[in-house]
Short mmCIF file of C-alpha atoms in Angstrom, two decimals:
data_model
loop_
_atom_site.label_atom_id
_atom_site.label_comp_id
_atom_site.label_asym_id
_atom_site.label_seq_id
_atom_site.Cartn_x
_atom_site.Cartn_y
_atom_site.Cartn_z
CA MET A 1 49.61 -11.90 103.78
CA TYR A 2 47.70 -9.22 105.66
CA THR A 3 44.73 -7.89 103.67
CA ILE A 4 43.69 -4.26 104.09
CA ASP A 5 40.02 -3.36 104.36
CA PHE A 6 39.96 -0.02 102.58
CA ASN A 7 36.56 0.74 104.08
CA CYS A 8 38.09 0.66 107.58
CA PRO A 9 41.11 3.00 107.70
CA ILE A 10 43.89 2.01 110.11
CA HIS A 11 47.31 3.34 111.18
CA ILE A 12 49.99 2.33 108.67
CA HIS A 13 53.71 3.00 109.23
CA PHE A 14 56.10 3.25 106.26
CA ILE A 15 59.76 2.31 106.73
CA GLY A 16 61.53 4.52 104.19
CA ILE A 17 58.59 6.83 103.52
CA GLY A 18 60.81 9.27 101.63
CA GLY A 19 61.20 6.90 98.68
CA ILE A 20 59.53 8.05 95.47
CA SER A 21 57.13 5.09 95.36
CA MET A 22 56.55 4.72 99.10
CA SER A 23 55.64 8.38 99.44
CA GLY A 24 53.14 8.07 96.62
CA LEU A 25 51.36 5.12 98.20
CA ALA A 26 51.29 6.90 101.56
CA ARG A 27 49.61 9.88 99.87
CA ILE A 28 46.91 7.63 98.41
CA LEU A 29 46.18 6.14 101.82
CA LEU A 30 46.08 9.58 103.44
CA ASP A 31 43.46 10.61 100.90
CA ARG A 32 41.41 7.54 101.88
CA GLY A 33 41.40 8.54 105.54
CA PHE A 34 44.19 6.31 106.84
CA THR A 35 46.54 7.46 109.59
CA VAL A 36 50.08 7.51 108.17
CA SER A 37 53.42 7.66 109.94
CA GLY A 38 56.88 6.85 108.67
CA SER A 39 60.61 7.07 108.98
CA ASP A 40 63.65 7.66 106.83
CA SER A 41 67.38 8.19 107.19
CA THR A 42 67.17 11.94 106.56
CA SER A 43 64.54 14.56 105.79
CA SER A 44 63.67 15.52 102.22
CA ASP A 45 61.08 17.56 100.36
CA LEU A 46 58.83 14.50 100.26
CA THR A 47 59.08 13.73 103.97
CA ASN A 48 58.71 17.40 104.89
CA GLU A 49 55.44 17.50 102.98
CA PHE A 50 54.08 14.68 105.13
CA SER A 51 55.09 16.55 108.27
CA ARG A 52 53.28 19.66 107.00
CA VAL A 53 50.01 17.72 106.72
CA GLY A 54 50.31 16.33 110.24
CA CYS A 55 51.99 12.95 109.73
CA HIS A 56 54.57 11.88 112.31
CA ILE A 57 57.88 11.32 110.49
CA SER A 58 60.95 10.09 112.41
CA TYR A 59 64.66 10.31 111.63
CA PRO A 60 66.57 8.02 111.52
CA GLN A 61 64.99 4.57 111.51
CA SER A 62 64.83 3.21 115.06
CA ALA A 63 62.99 0.48 116.95
CA SER A 64 61.41 3.16 119.14
CA ASN A 65 59.49 4.44 116.10
CA ILE A 66 57.32 1.32 116.19
CA THR A 67 54.60 2.24 118.67
CA ASN A 68 51.72 0.07 119.88
CA ASP A 69 49.11 2.15 118.00
CA ILE A 70 50.50 1.02 114.62
CA ASP A 71 48.29 -1.57 112.88
CA LEU A 72 50.46 -2.36 109.83
CA VAL A 73 54.05 -1.76 108.72
CA VAL A 74 55.07 -1.38 105.06
CA TYR A 75 58.66 -1.78 103.89
CA THR A 76 60.56 -1.91 100.59
CA ALA A 77 62.88 -4.48 99.04
CA ALA A 78 65.78 -2.26 100.12
CA ILE A 79 64.97 -2.89 103.81
CA HIS A 80 67.03 -5.76 105.23
CA PRO A 81 65.65 -8.24 107.76
CA ASP A 82 67.92 -6.76 110.44
CA ASN A 83 66.35 -3.31 110.09
CA PRO A 84 65.52 -2.19 113.66
CA GLU A 85 61.99 -1.06 112.83
CA LEU A 86 61.16 -4.22 110.91
CA GLN A 87 62.54 -6.33 113.74
CA ALA A 88 60.53 -4.33 116.29
CA ALA A 89 57.33 -4.80 114.27
CA VAL A 90 57.87 -8.57 114.04
CA SER A 91 58.64 -8.78 117.77
CA ALA A 92 55.45 -6.86 118.55
CA ASN A 93 53.40 -9.12 116.24
CA ILE A 94 52.44 -6.15 114.07
CA PRO A 95 51.57 -7.32 110.53
CA THR A 96 54.05 -6.36 107.80
CA ILE A 97 53.75 -6.24 104.02
CA THR A 98 56.04 -5.11 101.25
CA ARG A 99 55.59 -1.97 99.18
CA ALA A 100 54.73 -4.15 96.17
CA GLU A 101 52.06 -6.05 98.11
CA LEU A 102 50.50 -2.77 99.24
CA LEU A 103 50.51 -1.45 95.68
CA GLY A 104 48.85 -4.65 94.48
CA GLN A 105 46.11 -4.29 97.08
CA ILE A 106 45.54 -0.62 96.22
CA MET A 107 45.10 -1.31 92.52
CA SER A 108 42.50 -4.01 93.30
CA ASN A 109 40.17 -1.14 94.23
CA TYR A 110 40.11 0.12 90.63
CA LYS A 111 38.23 -1.25 87.62
CA ILE A 112 41.20 -0.42 85.38
CA ALA A 113 44.73 -1.00 86.67
CA LEU A 114 47.30 -0.08 84.01
CA ASN A 115 50.83 -1.31 84.80
CA ILE A 116 53.80 -0.07 82.76
CA ALA A 117 56.82 -2.39 82.82
CA GLY A 118 60.16 -2.70 81.08
CA THR A 119 63.86 -2.52 81.75
CA HIS A 120 63.72 1.17 80.89
CA GLY A 121 61.25 3.84 79.80
CA LYS A 122 58.72 3.23 82.59
CA THR A 123 58.72 6.71 84.11
CA THR A 124 58.56 8.48 80.76
CA THR A 125 55.77 6.27 79.42
CA THR A 126 53.76 6.52 82.65
CA SER A 127 54.08 10.28 82.36
CA MET A 128 52.95 10.23 78.73
CA VAL A 129 49.87 8.19 79.67
CA THR A 130 49.22 10.64 82.50
CA GLU A 131 49.32 13.68 80.22
CA ILE A 132 46.99 12.00 77.74
CA LEU A 133 44.46 11.05 80.42
CA LEU A 134 44.58 14.55 81.89
CA ALA A 135 43.96 16.03 78.45
CA ALA A 136 40.97 13.69 78.15
CA ASN A 137 39.65 14.77 81.61
CA ALA A 138 39.72 11.11 82.67
CA ASP A 139 40.65 12.00 86.30
CA PRO A 140 43.03 9.05 86.88
CA THR A 141 45.00 8.09 89.98
CA ILE A 142 48.69 8.07 89.06
CA SER A 143 51.84 6.74 90.72
CA VAL A 144 54.97 7.68 88.76
CA GLY A 145 58.63 7.14 89.60
CA GLY A 146 59.67 10.74 89.07
CA ILE A 147 58.52 14.29 89.62
CA LEU A 148 56.00 15.32 86.96
CA ASN A 149 55.23 19.03 87.00
CA SER A 150 51.70 18.71 85.65
CA ILE A 151 50.62 16.73 88.74
CA GLY A 152 52.89 18.62 91.13
CA GLY A 153 54.95 15.63 92.18
CA ASN A 154 54.98 11.85 91.87
CA ILE A 155 51.37 11.08 92.74
CA ARG A 156 47.91 12.16 91.68
CA VAL A 157 44.76 10.94 93.44
CA GLY A 158 41.80 10.99 91.08
CA LYS A 159 38.14 10.09 91.45
CA SER A 160 37.73 7.80 88.44
CA ASP A 161 38.16 4.00 88.29
CA ILE A 162 41.53 4.29 86.45
CA PHE A 163 44.81 3.57 88.24
CA VAL A 164 48.14 3.94 86.40
CA THR A 165 51.51 2.93 87.82
CA GLU A 166 55.01 1.84 86.96
CA ALA A 167 55.70 -1.86 87.44
CA CYS A 168 59.27 -2.72 88.44
CA GLU A 169 60.64 -6.22 87.91
CA TYR A 170 63.38 -5.96 90.57
CA THR A 171 62.92 -8.68 93.23
CA ASN A 172 59.84 -9.69 91.20
CA SER A 173 57.92 -6.81 92.76
CA PHE A 174 55.41 -6.60 89.92
CA LEU A 175 54.29 -10.17 90.57
CA SER A 176 52.43 -8.82 93.63
CA PHE A 177 50.28 -6.58 91.42
CA ASN A 178 46.71 -7.06 90.18
CA PRO A 179 46.67 -5.53 86.68
CA THR A 180 43.98 -5.35 84.03
CA ILE A 181 46.24 -3.80 81.36
CA ASN A 182 49.98 -4.39 81.12
CA ILE A 183 52.49 -2.58 78.94
CA ILE A 184 55.87 -4.25 78.33
CA LEU A 185 58.27 -1.73 76.78
CA ASN A 186 61.41 -3.88 76.58
CA VAL A 187 63.08 -6.80 78.35
CA LYS A 188 66.84 -6.51 78.81
CA ALA A 189 69.54 -7.88 81.11
CA ASP A 190 69.57 -5.85 84.32
CA HIS A 191 69.35 -6.32 88.10
CA LEU A 192 71.69 -9.29 87.80
CA ASP A 193 72.31 -9.07 91.53
CA PHE A 194 68.83 -10.63 91.79
CA PHE A 195 68.12 -12.37 88.49
CA LYS A 196 70.34 -15.24 87.33
CA ASP A 197 70.40 -14.26 83.65
CA ILE A 198 68.28 -12.89 80.81
CA ASP A 199 66.20 -16.07 80.67
CA ASP A 200 65.33 -15.61 84.34
CA ILE A 201 64.30 -12.02 83.59
CA ARG A 202 62.17 -13.10 80.62
CA HIS A 203 60.47 -15.71 82.79
CA SER A 204 59.63 -13.03 85.35
CA PHE A 205 58.00 -10.86 82.66
CA LYS A 206 56.07 -13.90 81.44
CA LEU A 207 54.71 -14.44 84.95
CA PHE A 208 53.84 -10.73 85.02
CA THR A 209 51.79 -11.18 81.84
CA GLU A 210 50.06 -14.21 83.33
CA LYS A 211 48.80 -11.98 86.17
CA LEU A 212 46.34 -10.51 83.66
CA PRO A 213 42.76 -11.80 83.75
CA GLN A 214 41.30 -13.43 80.64
CA ASN A 215 39.59 -10.16 79.74
CA GLY A 216 42.81 -8.21 80.35
CA THR A 217 45.04 -6.61 77.75
CA LEU A 218 48.76 -6.90 77.06
CA ILE A 219 50.42 -4.08 75.09
CA ILE A 220 53.86 -5.31 74.04
CA ASN A 221 56.81 -4.13 71.95
CA SER A 222 57.08 -6.41 68.92
CA ASP A 223 60.80 -5.57 68.69
CA ILE A 224 61.41 -7.77 71.77
CA ASP A 225 63.00 -11.10 70.84
CA ASP A 226 60.37 -13.86 70.58
CA TYR A 227 57.75 -11.53 72.03
CA SER A 228 54.97 -14.12 71.72
CA TYR A 229 56.72 -16.12 74.47
CA PHE A 230 55.29 -13.76 77.06
CA TYR A 231 51.64 -14.31 76.21
CA LYS A 232 51.42 -17.67 74.42
CA ASP A 233 49.96 -19.38 77.50
CA THR A 234 47.37 -16.69 78.19
CA LYS A 235 43.96 -15.80 76.76
CA CYS A 236 44.28 -12.02 77.19
CA GLU A 237 43.98 -9.53 74.35
CA VAL A 238 47.34 -8.67 72.77
CA ILE A 239 48.15 -5.30 71.15
CA THR A 240 51.56 -4.76 69.60
CA PHE A 241 53.67 -1.68 68.84
CA GLY A 242 57.13 -1.29 67.40
CA SER A 243 59.35 -0.44 64.47
CA ASN A 244 58.11 -3.15 62.10
CA PRO A 245 54.62 -2.34 60.80
CA GLU A 246 54.18 -5.96 59.67
CA LYS A 247 54.38 -7.14 63.30
CA SER A 248 52.87 -4.10 64.99
CA ASN A 249 49.34 -2.82 65.38
CA TYR A 250 50.83 0.61 66.17
CA SER A 251 53.87 1.92 64.30
CA ALA A 252 55.35 5.19 63.07
CA THR A 253 56.42 6.44 59.64
CA ASN A 254 57.84 9.72 58.33
CA ILE A 255 59.82 10.23 61.55
CA ALA A 256 61.50 13.64 61.61
CA TYR A 257 63.54 15.59 64.18
CA ASP A 258 63.24 19.24 65.12
CA GLU A 259 66.21 21.43 66.11
CA TYR A 260 66.21 19.99 69.66
CA GLY A 261 65.91 16.35 68.68
CA CYS A 262 62.16 16.02 69.35
CA CYS A 263 60.36 13.75 66.87
CA SER A 264 57.22 14.09 64.85
CA TYR A 265 55.73 11.17 62.94
CA THR A 266 52.72 9.71 61.18
CA LEU A 267 50.84 7.38 63.51
CA MET A 268 49.94 4.10 61.81
CA TYR A 269 47.38 1.56 62.99
CA ASN A 270 47.37 -1.75 61.12
CA ASN A 271 49.17 0.04 58.27
CA ASP A 272 46.56 2.79 58.03
CA ALA A 273 47.62 6.38 58.73
CA LEU A 274 45.64 7.85 61.63
CA THR A 275 47.14 11.27 62.35
CA GLU A 276 50.34 13.24 62.85
CA ILE A 277 52.00 13.15 66.27
CA LYS A 278 54.38 15.78 67.63
CA LEU A 279 56.49 15.00 70.69
CA SER A 280 58.08 17.54 73.02
CA VAL A 281 60.74 15.19 74.41
CA PRO A 282 63.85 14.24 72.40
CA GLY A 283 64.93 10.90 71.02
CA LEU A 284 63.77 8.11 68.75
CA HIS A 285 63.19 5.87 71.78
CA ASN A 286 60.41 8.22 72.84
CA VAL A 287 58.58 7.54 69.57
CA TYR A 288 58.17 3.93 70.72
CA ASN A 289 57.34 4.93 74.28
CA SER A 290 54.61 7.15 72.86
CA LEU A 291 53.24 4.35 70.66
CA SER A 292 52.65 2.21 73.75
CA ALA A 293 50.98 5.14 75.52
CA ILE A 294 48.75 5.72 72.48
CA ALA A 295 47.80 2.03 72.39
CA ALA A 296 46.79 2.18 76.07
CA ALA A 297 44.87 5.41 75.63
CA ARG A 298 42.89 4.11 72.67
CA LYS A 299 42.12 0.94 74.62
CA LEU A 300 40.61 3.29 77.19
CA SER A 301 38.57 4.99 74.41
CA VAL A 302 40.51 8.27 74.48
CA ASP A 303 40.09 10.21 71.24
CA LEU A 304 42.98 11.19 69.01
CA ASP A 305 42.70 14.90 69.74
CA ALA A 306 43.30 14.32 73.47
CA ILE A 307 46.13 11.92 72.66
CA LYS A 308 47.85 14.50 70.47
CA GLU A 309 47.31 17.26 73.02
CA GLY A 310 48.65 15.16 75.89
CA LEU A 311 51.78 14.05 74.05
CA ALA A 312 52.52 17.55 72.78
CA SER A 313 52.25 18.95 76.31
CA PHE A 314 54.63 16.39 77.84
CA THR A 315 58.06 18.00 78.14
CA GLY A 316 59.61 15.36 80.39
CA THR A 317 60.06 14.46 84.03
CA ASN A 318 62.97 15.28 86.24
CA ARG A 319 66.23 13.50 85.43
CA ARG A 320 65.08 12.37 81.96
CA PHE A 321 67.11 14.47 79.48
CA GLU A 322 66.30 17.39 81.73
CA LYS A 323 67.85 20.72 80.80
CA LYS A 324 69.25 22.14 84.01
CA GLY A 325 70.60 25.40 82.59
CA GLU A 326 73.68 26.98 81.01
CA PHE A 327 77.02 28.30 82.25
CA ASN A 328 79.68 29.99 80.16
CA GLY A 329 77.80 29.00 76.99
CA ILE A 330 77.75 25.31 78.00
CA THR A 331 74.37 23.57 78.18
CA VAL A 332 73.88 21.20 81.12
CA ILE A 333 71.55 18.21 80.75
CA ASP A 334 70.84 15.66 83.47
CA ASP A 335 69.70 12.12 82.75
CA TYR A 336 68.88 9.08 84.89
CA ALA A 337 70.32 6.58 82.36
CA HIS A 338 72.19 3.80 84.16
CA HIS A 339 71.82 0.86 81.74
CA PRO A 340 73.72 0.60 78.43
CA ASP A 341 70.52 0.73 76.35
CA GLU A 342 69.38 3.86 78.21
CA ILE A 343 72.80 5.48 77.72
CA THR A 344 72.67 4.68 74.00
CA ALA A 345 69.19 6.20 73.68
CA THR A 346 70.23 9.35 75.58
CA LEU A 347 73.40 9.89 73.57
CA LYS A 348 71.59 9.31 70.28
CA SER A 349 69.12 11.97 71.41
CA ALA A 350 72.04 14.30 72.20
CA ALA A 351 73.31 13.90 68.64
CA HIS A 352 70.22 15.81 67.46
CA TYR A 353 70.58 18.51 70.12
CA PRO A 354 72.63 21.70 69.45
CA HIS A 355 76.23 21.04 70.50
CA ASN A 356 79.90 21.40 69.74
CA ASN A 357 81.29 18.48 71.77
CA VAL A 358 79.16 16.14 73.89
CA TRP A 359 80.67 15.57 77.33
CA THR A 360 79.20 12.73 79.38
CA VAL A 361 79.87 12.59 83.11
CA PHE A 362 78.80 9.07 84.03
CA GLN A 363 78.39 7.62 87.51
CA PRO A 364 78.02 3.81 87.29
CA HIS A 365 75.26 2.44 89.50
CA THR A 366 76.07 -0.68 91.59
CA TYR A 367 79.10 -2.93 91.30
CA SER A 368 77.09 -5.91 90.07
CA ARG A 369 75.54 -4.02 87.14
CA THR A 370 78.90 -2.48 86.18
CA LYS A 371 80.68 -5.84 86.21
CA SER A 372 78.00 -7.81 84.37
CA LEU A 373 77.55 -5.18 81.62
CA LEU A 374 81.09 -3.75 81.48
CA LYS A 375 81.66 -4.08 77.72
CA GLU A 376 78.14 -2.88 76.95
CA PHE A 377 78.70 0.22 79.10
CA ALA A 378 81.94 0.99 77.26
CA GLN A 379 80.29 0.63 73.85
CA ALA A 380 77.33 2.84 74.83
CA LEU A 381 79.45 5.59 76.38
CA SER A 382 81.72 5.64 73.33
CA LEU A 383 78.89 7.47 71.51
CA SER A 384 79.93 10.55 73.51
CA ASP A 385 82.76 12.75 72.27
CA LYS A 386 84.40 12.87 75.70
CA ILE A 387 83.67 10.83 78.83
CA VAL A 388 84.38 11.57 82.49
CA LEU A 389 83.74 8.81 85.04
CA ALA A 390 82.86 9.20 88.70
CA LYS A 391 83.20 6.51 91.36
CA ILE A 392 80.64 3.71 91.28
CA TYR A 393 77.52 4.54 93.28
CA PRO A 394 77.07 1.45 95.47
CA ALA A 395 73.36 1.96 96.33
CA ARG A 396 72.28 -1.23 98.13
CA GLU A 397 75.63 -3.02 97.62
CA THR A 398 78.78 -3.17 99.74
CA ASP A 399 81.03 -5.67 97.91
CA ASP A 400 83.04 -4.07 95.09
CA LEU A 401 83.33 -7.43 93.23
CA GLY A 402 86.83 -6.39 92.12
CA ILE A 403 85.34 -3.69 89.85
CA SER A 404 85.78 0.10 89.77
CA SER A 405 85.29 2.98 87.38
CA ALA A 406 88.97 2.63 86.48
CA THR A 407 88.11 -0.77 84.96
CA LEU A 408 85.43 0.84 82.83
CA GLN A 409 87.85 3.62 81.85
CA GLU A 410 90.28 1.03 80.47
CA GLN A 411 87.51 -0.52 78.35
CA ILE A 412 86.47 2.87 76.95
CA LYS A 413 90.03 3.96 76.18
CA ALA A 414 90.61 0.64 74.39
CA LEU A 415 87.85 1.74 71.99
CA GLY A 416 89.90 4.84 71.17
CA LYS A 417 87.73 7.27 73.13
CA GLU A 418 88.86 10.15 75.33
CA CYS A 419 87.98 9.11 78.89
CA TYR A 420 88.94 10.49 82.30
CA TYR A 421 88.32 9.22 85.83
CA TYR A 422 88.28 11.24 89.02
CA GLU A 423 87.24 9.94 92.43
CA SER A 424 85.77 13.17 93.78
CA PHE A 425 83.03 15.40 92.39
CA GLU A 426 85.22 18.39 93.23
CA ASP A 427 88.02 17.15 90.93
CA ILE A 428 85.51 16.43 88.16
CA GLU A 429 84.12 19.96 88.41
CA LYS A 430 87.61 21.50 88.28
CA PHE A 431 88.44 19.44 85.18
CA LEU A 432 85.22 20.38 83.41
CA LEU A 433 85.58 24.08 84.20
CA LYS A 434 89.00 23.97 82.62
CA ASN A 435 88.15 21.89 79.55
CA CYS A 436 84.52 22.50 78.52
CA ILE A 437 84.08 25.38 76.09
CA ASN A 438 81.31 27.59 74.77
CA GLY A 439 78.88 25.51 72.68
CA ASP A 440 79.57 22.18 74.40
CA LEU A 441 76.78 19.95 75.70
CA LEU A 442 77.45 18.49 79.15
CA ILE A 443 75.35 15.53 80.30
CA THR A 444 75.47 14.30 83.89
CA MET A 445 74.28 10.71 83.78
CA GLY A 446 73.45 7.99 86.27
CA ALA A 447 70.95 6.89 88.92
CA GLY A 448 72.98 8.15 91.89
CA ASP A 449 73.84 11.71 92.91
CA VAL A 450 75.87 12.70 89.85
CA TYR A 451 73.34 15.46 89.13
CA LYS A 452 75.03 17.47 91.88
CA ILE A 453 78.00 18.08 89.57
CA GLY A 454 75.86 19.87 87.00
CA GLU A 455 74.05 21.86 89.65
CA SER A 456 77.37 22.99 91.10
CA LEU A 457 78.77 23.95 87.71
CA LEU A 458 75.72 26.11 86.97
CA LYS A 459 76.85 28.39 89.79
CA HIS A 460 79.98 29.28 87.80
CA GLN A 461 79.86 32.11 85.27
CA LEU A 462 82.73 33.95 83.70
#
């Protein structure tokens, strides 16, 4: 693998520079004096920002974008071997590395590299850690998988020796990283287009833990089945958090909800009460996300006052129970949930939010995930009063595997729930305009472009 000398900036080209993670890494390299160019299928706010600062960005991806002044090409797992730019780079003998390999090399430049992993909750927890470190004036470098208003985007380049990032398990990306502190939030069945089964996924997380040095630290959710499996062959420090105070260094008691479903609780450390914590994001799942963030912050010697201030100031990232607005007395929320556990957490949060009926407009994400977790999706969505399904968002997939949203609709209706399926966003919007009433809560949900439905509906007022 090509190794970057960060003391000798070169010209690096990013295939798919508009991606949330790729754009963040490109920004870090720009700040270090590297020449950055890139390409993507279409322009976006992220790519336009690079153009504004003088980077050459090309649309669409083409072999002609690979010029002889490029020293290194970076690509993501979504880029296929037949990609014209990747093929052109290989033909020209230009070194290539993956996004994950680049991220691993970047974090090697920091004394503290905090990686936040888990099937879900990564973006929220990374954002919580960010807010805490900002409140503590720790000046970290941050790479987060969403837009966080307090840092003005998805990346923050700091001057300290602290680097914080999400760590994704898909295609074993996080095994290219060089962490000093790992957080494991949860380990669930997902990405079964890559992993064979849950045991394969657990093995990947175990290898991720084994990337830690002997003086490293693992912060792990003690609610995970057989959680000691992940660290039993390591010598790193282990800190636990979770719902059971007997198994957890960090736990919460006296959990209460406010009128919008945001929790407050008594923070416990080894069964001793430390302080009261108030969150500004809804849902019980965020109590446990915050416990992991607190554990990391205290490991970094952040005081409790800064921890409390940071958590209280965190009101969420985009597409995580994000209030988009209201139309005709109907509140529109958008959420990125695309796994049954995430859907369950979101809908349990909605139960504590002001509402008459909860409408969930769900866009399944990938055929493989929908097929492998069909019954689990139906059970999770049944927590909503009424469900409307959009077509499956294929993302990187082309084969429908004999599955469609109509299949999921049958499963939901078999549970006795009111469920509708429309193939076009336009038909969904017409149905909702006719059937949602004043006081209803409407949640657009999924990892695709389902958010466009809510944004369109907000343009309608009686």
